[in-house]
């Protein structure tokens, strides 16, 4: 693997940066692996990376029906925070946020983690109390968040409309100073590069079309590039989880729905942090290129439309113009959608399944980008060693046993 360093960059500058090699191989799938991960999104790639790095499992493959990072991982708005309500959520999201802090060094790849701070506005008394409760829960779990006043909100982000005459005046906000953003493609590419360097085969354009089960044990996969034998499979396919798991006869408590986002034309820096205005269904940050990155609520009906729609655009832009009147004359450049995987309690599933050797990682819904490092690290432990210290509460059993991890408020985006 080419290592990035000041010296390597200087050396490659001499040849006008034309001599950098490919960052991962494009291997043919082998006929047998010790473990196979289905889905080369951030979670699948991170799982493969930690399986290889932490557990020495290198005869493994990641199978991807399209191109790596082309699912929700390359379509999200990159917000990273750990200000969830429940103890189990604080554990996995804060593990993840902490891993993001050192991820560029870990992967020797710049993921552009920017801990610029995330504020969730309180625009009704009820919302204020709910966020205050979250800040207390966070403090008990060692997650650094606090409530800030409307004056502090204005000081941190001057373009925010904090007028008391607004339809929903800003009463304060839940502020997480070490939360922020990262470059989504770089997270996928960095993990792919690290996994490939440790011998993991990342096979793109390889769709899984069947899961073989014999006597309750997974034994292989049928793919568009041939049959593969394996006794361990991790399904990590976000919005397509129900279809994949149905191939093994497992019914999943997942609904698939499009979540959309858009970006404006680039402008000079105006947004020093991330702002989420959940009452009016909008959130915004500014990318390093200067584009305002904007999103809102999920589509109101289940669907697989991986694209934008006018209804969502209008609803989201109306919310944002109300929150940031200064952006009303900006042109919007691009709009897109991704298919997110929603559970009833808005918490993920990282679990064994009734089929021996078959594991599933899904249900991150509208908020799984932030969780990629922690999810990959913990899911790899579950697959390699059966250890479920972090994953345990997120098992499939919880739906049968009524052990919900209710994060419908902390999930931020309306759905
Ligand atoms: P994906 O990245 O979707 O990867 C799954 C992969 O599986 C895909 O590449 C797909 O092609 C592949 N696959 C599917 N079926 C098969 C098959 N049969 N065979 C082989 N491969 C298959 N989260 C945040 O934390 N912060 C945010 O700001 C945020 N904003 C978002 C904004 C939008 C518009 C969207 C859509 C999502 C957002 N999210 C956000 C959520 C986040 O993007 C996802 O939770 C996360 O990326 C899920 O990653 P993944 O690896 O599980 O799934
Ligand atoms: O989970 O923080 C989040 C988020 C913001 C936008 C979409 N998801």
XYZ file of C-alpha atoms and ligand atoms in Angstrom:
476
model
C 0.000 0.000 0.000
C 1.327 3.452 -0.884
C 1.845 5.362 2.360
C 0.966 9.025 2.397
C 3.569 11.301 3.950
C 5.015 14.747 3.313
C 7.934 12.985 1.616
C 5.643 10.870 -0.675
C 3.647 13.953 -1.663
C 6.831 15.911 -2.451
C 8.238 12.967 -4.479
C 5.004 12.594 -6.465
C 4.855 16.337 -7.078
C 7.986 15.883 -9.236
C 5.894 13.769 -11.657
C 2.853 16.058 -11.373
C 1.050 13.460 -9.217
C 0.571 11.125 -12.183
C 2.354 8.137 -10.613
C 0.162 7.363 -7.601
C -0.922 3.714 -7.955
C -4.424 2.315 -7.421
C -5.439 2.201 -3.754
C -7.077 -1.210 -3.865
C -7.003 -4.246 -6.143
C -9.847 -5.386 -8.368
C -9.685 -9.139 -7.636
C -11.681 -12.004 -9.094
C -13.762 -13.622 -6.343
C -12.290 -16.856 -4.940
C -14.488 -19.957 -4.616
C -14.097 -20.117 -0.825
C -13.598 -17.604 2.004
C -13.482 -17.880 5.812
C -16.000 -15.010 5.983
C -17.862 -12.820 3.500
C -19.320 -9.362 4.093
C -22.163 -8.388 1.750
C -22.207 -4.633 1.017
C -19.228 -2.319 0.547
C -20.697 0.699 2.306
C -18.856 2.245 5.244
C -20.146 -0.331 7.730
C -19.232 -3.359 5.575
C -15.777 -2.007 4.746
C -15.030 -1.014 8.345
C -16.111 -4.488 9.503
C -13.735 -6.120 7.008
C -10.906 -3.768 8.014
C -11.235 -4.595 11.730
C -11.723 -8.331 11.036
C -8.358 -8.289 9.298
C -6.549 -5.858 11.546
C -7.837 -6.798 15.000
C -8.637 -10.489 14.511
C -6.182 -11.650 11.843
C -8.952 -12.868 9.507
C -7.574 -12.197 6.037
C -9.185 -14.862 3.823
C -12.299 -12.700 3.586
C -14.191 -10.801 0.913
C -16.523 -7.834 0.705
C -19.048 -8.265 -2.131
C -20.659 -5.151 -3.600
C -23.336 -5.074 -6.262
C -22.321 -1.606 -7.505
C -19.232 0.403 -6.622
C -17.810 0.743 -3.117
C -19.289 3.648 -1.160
C -22.015 4.126 -3.795
C -24.907 3.500 -1.373
C -25.893 5.712 1.534
C -22.276 6.105 2.594
C -21.590 8.275 -0.461
C -24.953 10.042 -0.261
C -25.164 11.276 3.303
C -24.684 14.731 4.764
C -21.752 13.599 6.965
C -22.947 14.722 10.398
C -21.085 13.035 13.261
C -22.417 13.335 16.813
C -23.059 11.075 19.804
C -25.775 13.044 21.656
C -28.226 10.124 21.866
C -30.492 9.443 24.827
C -30.061 5.804 25.819
C -27.010 4.251 27.520
C -26.443 1.602 24.816
C -26.576 4.294 22.111
C -24.175 6.576 23.972
C -21.732 3.651 24.161
C -21.649 2.845 20.437
C -22.008 6.378 19.032
C -19.399 7.851 21.410
C -17.000 4.966 20.645
C -17.484 5.869 17.012
C -17.037 9.610 17.471
C -13.872 8.968 19.476
C -12.510 6.649 16.746
C -13.219 9.379 14.155
C -10.857 11.692 16.069
C -7.888 9.481 15.172
C -9.184 7.886 11.987
C -7.003 9.776 9.502
C -3.903 8.609 11.401
C -5.268 5.064 11.833
C -5.949 4.708 8.092
C -3.090 6.941 6.869
C -5.796 8.606 4.789
C -7.259 12.060 5.325
C -10.959 11.602 6.172
C -11.193 15.340 6.897
C -12.818 14.902 10.298
C -13.825 18.380 11.398
C -15.040 18.643 15.018
C -16.695 22.002 14.376
C -19.611 21.462 16.794
C -23.217 20.405 16.244
C -26.193 22.274 17.675
C -29.737 20.923 17.829
C -32.119 23.849 18.205
C -34.904 23.845 20.779
C -37.840 25.664 19.170
C -40.675 24.589 21.476
C -40.834 24.178 25.269
C -41.365 20.464 24.769
C -38.289 20.157 22.557
C -36.241 22.174 25.062
C -37.147 19.737 27.857
C -36.433 16.677 25.698
C -32.997 18.025 24.742
C -32.265 18.988 28.349
C -33.029 15.395 29.369
C -30.628 14.200 26.665
C -27.887 16.513 27.938
C -28.292 15.050 31.469
C -28.147 11.489 30.061
C -25.056 12.411 28.034
C -23.307 13.832 31.089
C -23.997 10.637 33.055
C -22.397 8.647 30.221
C -19.372 10.913 29.833
C -20.537 12.386 26.510
C -19.683 16.089 26.405
C -22.853 18.052 25.558
C -24.622 20.979 27.206
C -27.603 23.272 26.765
C -26.790 26.738 25.452
C -28.960 29.882 25.457
C -30.427 31.633 22.412
C -27.753 34.352 22.834
C -24.959 31.735 22.690
C -26.626 30.179 19.632
C -26.467 33.562 17.896
C -22.864 34.139 18.960
C -21.738 30.755 17.581
C -23.778 30.970 14.357
C -24.631 34.603 13.552
C -26.653 33.857 10.357
C -29.270 31.958 12.387
C -32.607 33.693 12.806
C -33.041 34.011 16.583
C -35.771 36.649 16.443
C -38.396 36.133 19.191
C -41.011 36.882 16.501
C -40.124 33.801 14.418
C -42.845 31.188 13.888
C -40.810 28.881 16.146
C -38.406 31.125 18.111
C -35.071 29.596 19.159
C -35.229 28.949 22.922
C -31.740 27.449 23.160
C -29.916 24.414 21.814
C -28.222 21.146 22.713
C -24.546 21.804 21.875
C -21.918 19.110 21.295
C -18.622 20.937 20.719
C -16.583 17.854 19.615
C -19.211 16.681 17.115
C -18.860 17.683 13.452
C -18.436 16.311 9.943
C -16.034 14.203 7.831
C -15.600 13.520 4.107
C -17.938 10.566 3.438
C -16.160 9.116 0.358
C -12.827 9.306 2.143
C -14.168 7.209 5.010
C -15.206 4.456 2.566
C -11.991 4.761 0.537
C -9.773 4.821 3.646
C -11.309 1.638 5.076
C -11.258 -0.027 1.630
C -7.589 0.795 1.204
C -6.717 -0.453 4.697
C -8.696 -3.682 4.277
C -7.247 -4.364 0.816
C -3.713 -3.860 2.124
C -4.373 -6.580 4.719
C -5.458 -9.058 2.031
C -9.241 -8.543 2.006
C -10.767 -9.039 -1.475
C -13.152 -6.201 -2.276
C -15.205 -7.431 -5.217
C -17.301 -4.750 -6.927
C -20.053 -5.365 -9.505
C -20.859 -8.595 -7.679
C -24.471 -8.849 -6.547
C -25.503 -11.488 -4.027
C -28.621 -13.214 -5.342
C -28.937 -16.175 -2.964
C -27.885 -17.333 0.521
C -27.438 -21.101 1.017
C -28.496 -22.591 4.326
C -28.047 -26.275 5.210
C -29.330 -27.695 8.509
C -29.627 -24.196 9.962
C -26.028 -23.212 9.028
C -25.040 -20.770 6.297
C -22.850 -22.553 3.725
C -22.445 -20.192 0.790
C -23.621 -17.400 -1.448
C -24.859 -17.271 -5.013
C -23.601 -14.163 -6.788
C -23.637 -12.683 -10.272
C -19.942 -13.693 -10.416
C -20.358 -17.302 -9.395
C -20.926 -19.375 -6.281
C -18.839 -18.803 -3.140
C -18.507 -21.232 -0.204
C -18.293 -19.769 3.294
C -19.602 -20.521 6.785
C -19.677 -16.913 8.008
C -21.653 -14.133 6.299
C -22.242 -10.557 7.492
C -25.121 -8.825 5.707
C -24.501 -5.048 5.736
C -26.716 -3.665 2.966
C -28.767 -0.872 4.644
C -32.034 -0.319 2.702
C -31.831 -3.731 0.993
C -31.591 -5.748 4.213
C -35.114 -7.207 4.061
C -34.543 -8.635 0.559
C -31.136 -10.111 1.400
C -32.228 -11.677 4.676
C -35.357 -13.103 3.021
C -32.936 -15.167 0.879
C -31.998 -16.989 4.108
C -35.588 -17.161 5.313
C -35.154 -14.452 7.979
C -37.870 -11.785 8.252
C -36.510 -8.394 9.344
C -38.235 -5.555 11.251
C -36.958 -3.015 8.702
C -38.766 -0.485 6.521
C -36.980 1.057 3.542
C -37.570 4.695 2.727
C -35.794 7.412 0.727
C -33.989 10.203 2.553
C -33.037 13.195 0.415
C -30.449 15.960 0.560
C -29.231 18.865 -1.569
C -26.359 21.334 -1.864
C -26.237 25.008 -2.801
C -23.790 26.790 -5.038
C -20.479 27.410 -3.206
C -20.158 30.605 -1.186
C -17.612 32.104 1.231
C -17.600 30.619 4.773
C -20.806 31.534 6.637
C -21.509 28.437 8.767
C -18.949 27.670 11.499
C -20.854 24.635 12.824
C -23.666 22.191 12.001
C -27.209 23.330 12.832
C -30.214 21.011 13.079
C -33.695 22.564 13.304
C -35.838 19.526 13.894
C -39.147 21.280 14.578
C -39.227 22.746 11.073
C -37.464 19.684 9.498
C -34.196 21.099 8.225
C -30.485 21.016 8.921
C -27.460 22.680 7.355
C -23.659 22.772 7.393
C -21.044 24.122 4.981
C -18.629 21.898 3.090
C -14.961 22.750 2.584
C -15.826 23.614 -1.033
C -18.248 26.252 0.286
C -21.503 24.500 -0.657
C -24.267 24.575 1.935
C -25.183 20.946 2.648
C -28.885 20.722 3.384
C -31.332 17.996 4.371
C -34.704 17.449 5.951
C -37.139 14.690 6.829
C -37.394 11.268 5.203
C -40.065 10.581 2.563
C -43.439 9.991 4.184
C -43.951 6.588 2.533
C -41.847 3.435 2.052
C -40.037 3.394 -1.288
C -36.840 2.589 -3.175
C -36.564 5.849 -5.165
C -32.876 6.670 -4.965
C -33.352 10.257 -6.165
C -34.690 13.671 -5.181
C -38.266 14.914 -5.444
C -39.809 18.383 -5.713
C -42.073 17.931 -2.672
C -39.133 17.222 -0.402
C -37.064 20.047 -1.915
C -39.840 22.577 -1.302
C -40.483 21.428 2.275
C -36.802 21.418 3.227
C -35.882 24.708 1.573
C -38.885 26.431 3.186
C -37.649 25.262 6.623
C -34.101 26.417 5.941
C -35.061 29.856 4.607
C -37.119 30.376 7.747
C -34.131 29.382 9.917
C -31.455 31.183 7.842
C -33.169 34.072 5.949
C -29.774 35.105 4.484
C -29.752 32.084 2.132
C -33.052 32.909 0.395
C -31.371 34.055 -2.869
C -28.940 31.128 -3.176
C -29.183 28.697 -6.088
C -29.347 24.999 -5.356
C -26.948 22.805 -7.366
C -27.733 19.125 -6.775
C -30.370 16.978 -5.062
C -30.262 13.216 -4.465
C -31.659 10.413 -2.308
C -30.544 7.247 -0.531
C -32.572 4.278 0.711
C -32.375 4.155 4.490
C -33.249 1.188 6.708
C -35.605 2.146 9.529
C -36.342 0.113 12.655
C -39.368 0.753 14.892
C -37.254 2.085 17.785
C -34.875 4.029 15.472
C -31.867 2.071 16.757
C -29.608 -0.216 14.730
C -29.440 -4.015 14.645
C -26.004 -5.652 15.083
C -26.791 -9.255 15.648
C -26.511 -12.967 15.237
C -29.557 -14.430 13.484
C -31.525 -17.685 13.758
C -29.222 -19.037 11.000
C -25.845 -20.198 12.389
C -22.975 -18.188 10.880
C -25.276 -15.475 9.481
C -24.897 -12.013 11.041
C -26.701 -8.769 10.241
C -25.727 -5.113 10.666
C -28.488 -2.668 9.646
C -31.193 -0.326 10.888
C -28.927 2.728 11.052
C -31.700 4.559 9.248
C -31.035 8.257 8.780
C -28.005 8.294 11.077
C -25.400 5.611 10.396
C -22.548 7.576 8.843
C -21.471 8.799 12.267
C -21.409 5.194 13.512
C -19.172 3.583 10.886
C -15.956 3.163 12.932
C -17.672 1.991 16.140
C -20.057 -0.295 14.276
C -17.299 -1.904 12.202
C -15.091 -2.371 15.278
C -17.851 -3.988 17.385
C -19.443 -6.033 14.580
C -16.032 -7.508 13.722
C -15.666 -8.630 17.376
C -19.078 -10.267 17.213
C -18.290 -12.135 13.985
C -14.714 -13.121 14.868
C -15.021 -13.922 18.585
C -18.725 -13.931 19.425
C -18.088 -11.010 21.834
C -21.084 -8.695 22.042
C -20.142 -6.182 24.760
C -21.199 -3.228 22.558
C -23.488 -5.036 20.066
C -25.441 -7.021 22.696
C -28.255 -4.528 23.358
C -28.758 -4.110 19.582
C -29.566 -7.777 18.910
C -32.597 -8.879 16.893
C -34.056 -10.511 20.025
C -34.970 -7.126 21.432
C -38.023 -6.888 19.178
C -39.317 -10.249 20.447
C -38.443 -9.461 24.058
C -39.732 -5.851 24.016
C -36.293 -4.393 24.950
C -36.595 -1.363 22.667
C -33.846 1.280 22.575
C -36.068 4.232 21.793
C -34.118 6.915 19.933
C -36.982 8.450 17.952
C -36.242 11.910 19.394
C -32.433 11.741 19.192
C -32.543 10.435 15.608
C -32.888 14.100 14.627
C -34.357 13.748 11.158
C -38.162 13.482 11.040
C -39.505 10.122 9.889
P -24.607 1.672 2.406
O -23.571 2.718 2.339
O -25.915 1.956 1.745
O -23.970 0.352 1.822
C -24.720 -0.817 1.566
C -24.162 -1.406 0.285
O -24.787 -2.675 0.059
C -24.465 -0.559 -0.940
O -23.249 -0.126 -1.520
C -25.257 -1.483 -1.836
O -24.975 -1.320 -3.210
C -24.842 -2.859 -1.331
N -25.784 -3.921 -1.649
C -27.144 -3.901 -1.560
N -27.661 -5.060 -1.973
C -26.618 -5.840 -2.321
C -26.513 -7.168 -2.865
N -27.599 -7.912 -3.089
N -25.279 -7.666 -3.127
C -24.168 -6.933 -2.902
N -24.216 -5.672 -2.421
C -25.424 -5.134 -2.138
N -25.944 9.472 8.761
C -25.271 10.253 9.639
O -24.724 9.748 10.612
N -25.172 11.594 9.452
C -25.777 12.220 8.416
O -25.641 13.446 8.250
C -26.535 11.438 7.507
N -27.161 12.021 6.474
C -27.824 11.257 5.547
C -28.367 11.899 4.440
C -28.949 11.148 3.426
C -29.536 11.837 2.238
C -28.963 9.715 3.526
C -29.562 8.883 2.445
C -28.433 9.086 4.663
C -27.852 9.851 5.671
N -27.270 9.262 6.800
C -26.587 10.034 7.706
C -27.369 7.809 7.024
C -26.118 7.084 6.546
O -25.782 7.490 5.247
C -26.323 5.574 6.554
O -26.871 5.150 7.782
C -25.003 4.834 6.354
O -24.289 5.372 5.273
C -25.267 3.365 6.112
O -24.068 2.759 5.713
P -24.063 1.253 5.240
O -22.662 0.882 5.023
O -24.871 0.453 6.214
O -24.951 1.272 3.919
O -28.066 11.497 12.246
O -27.220 13.463 12.616
C -27.854 12.672 11.925
C -28.377 13.114 10.645
C -28.406 14.368 10.193
C -28.972 14.318 8.968
C -29.288 13.052 8.666
N -28.913 12.312 9.725
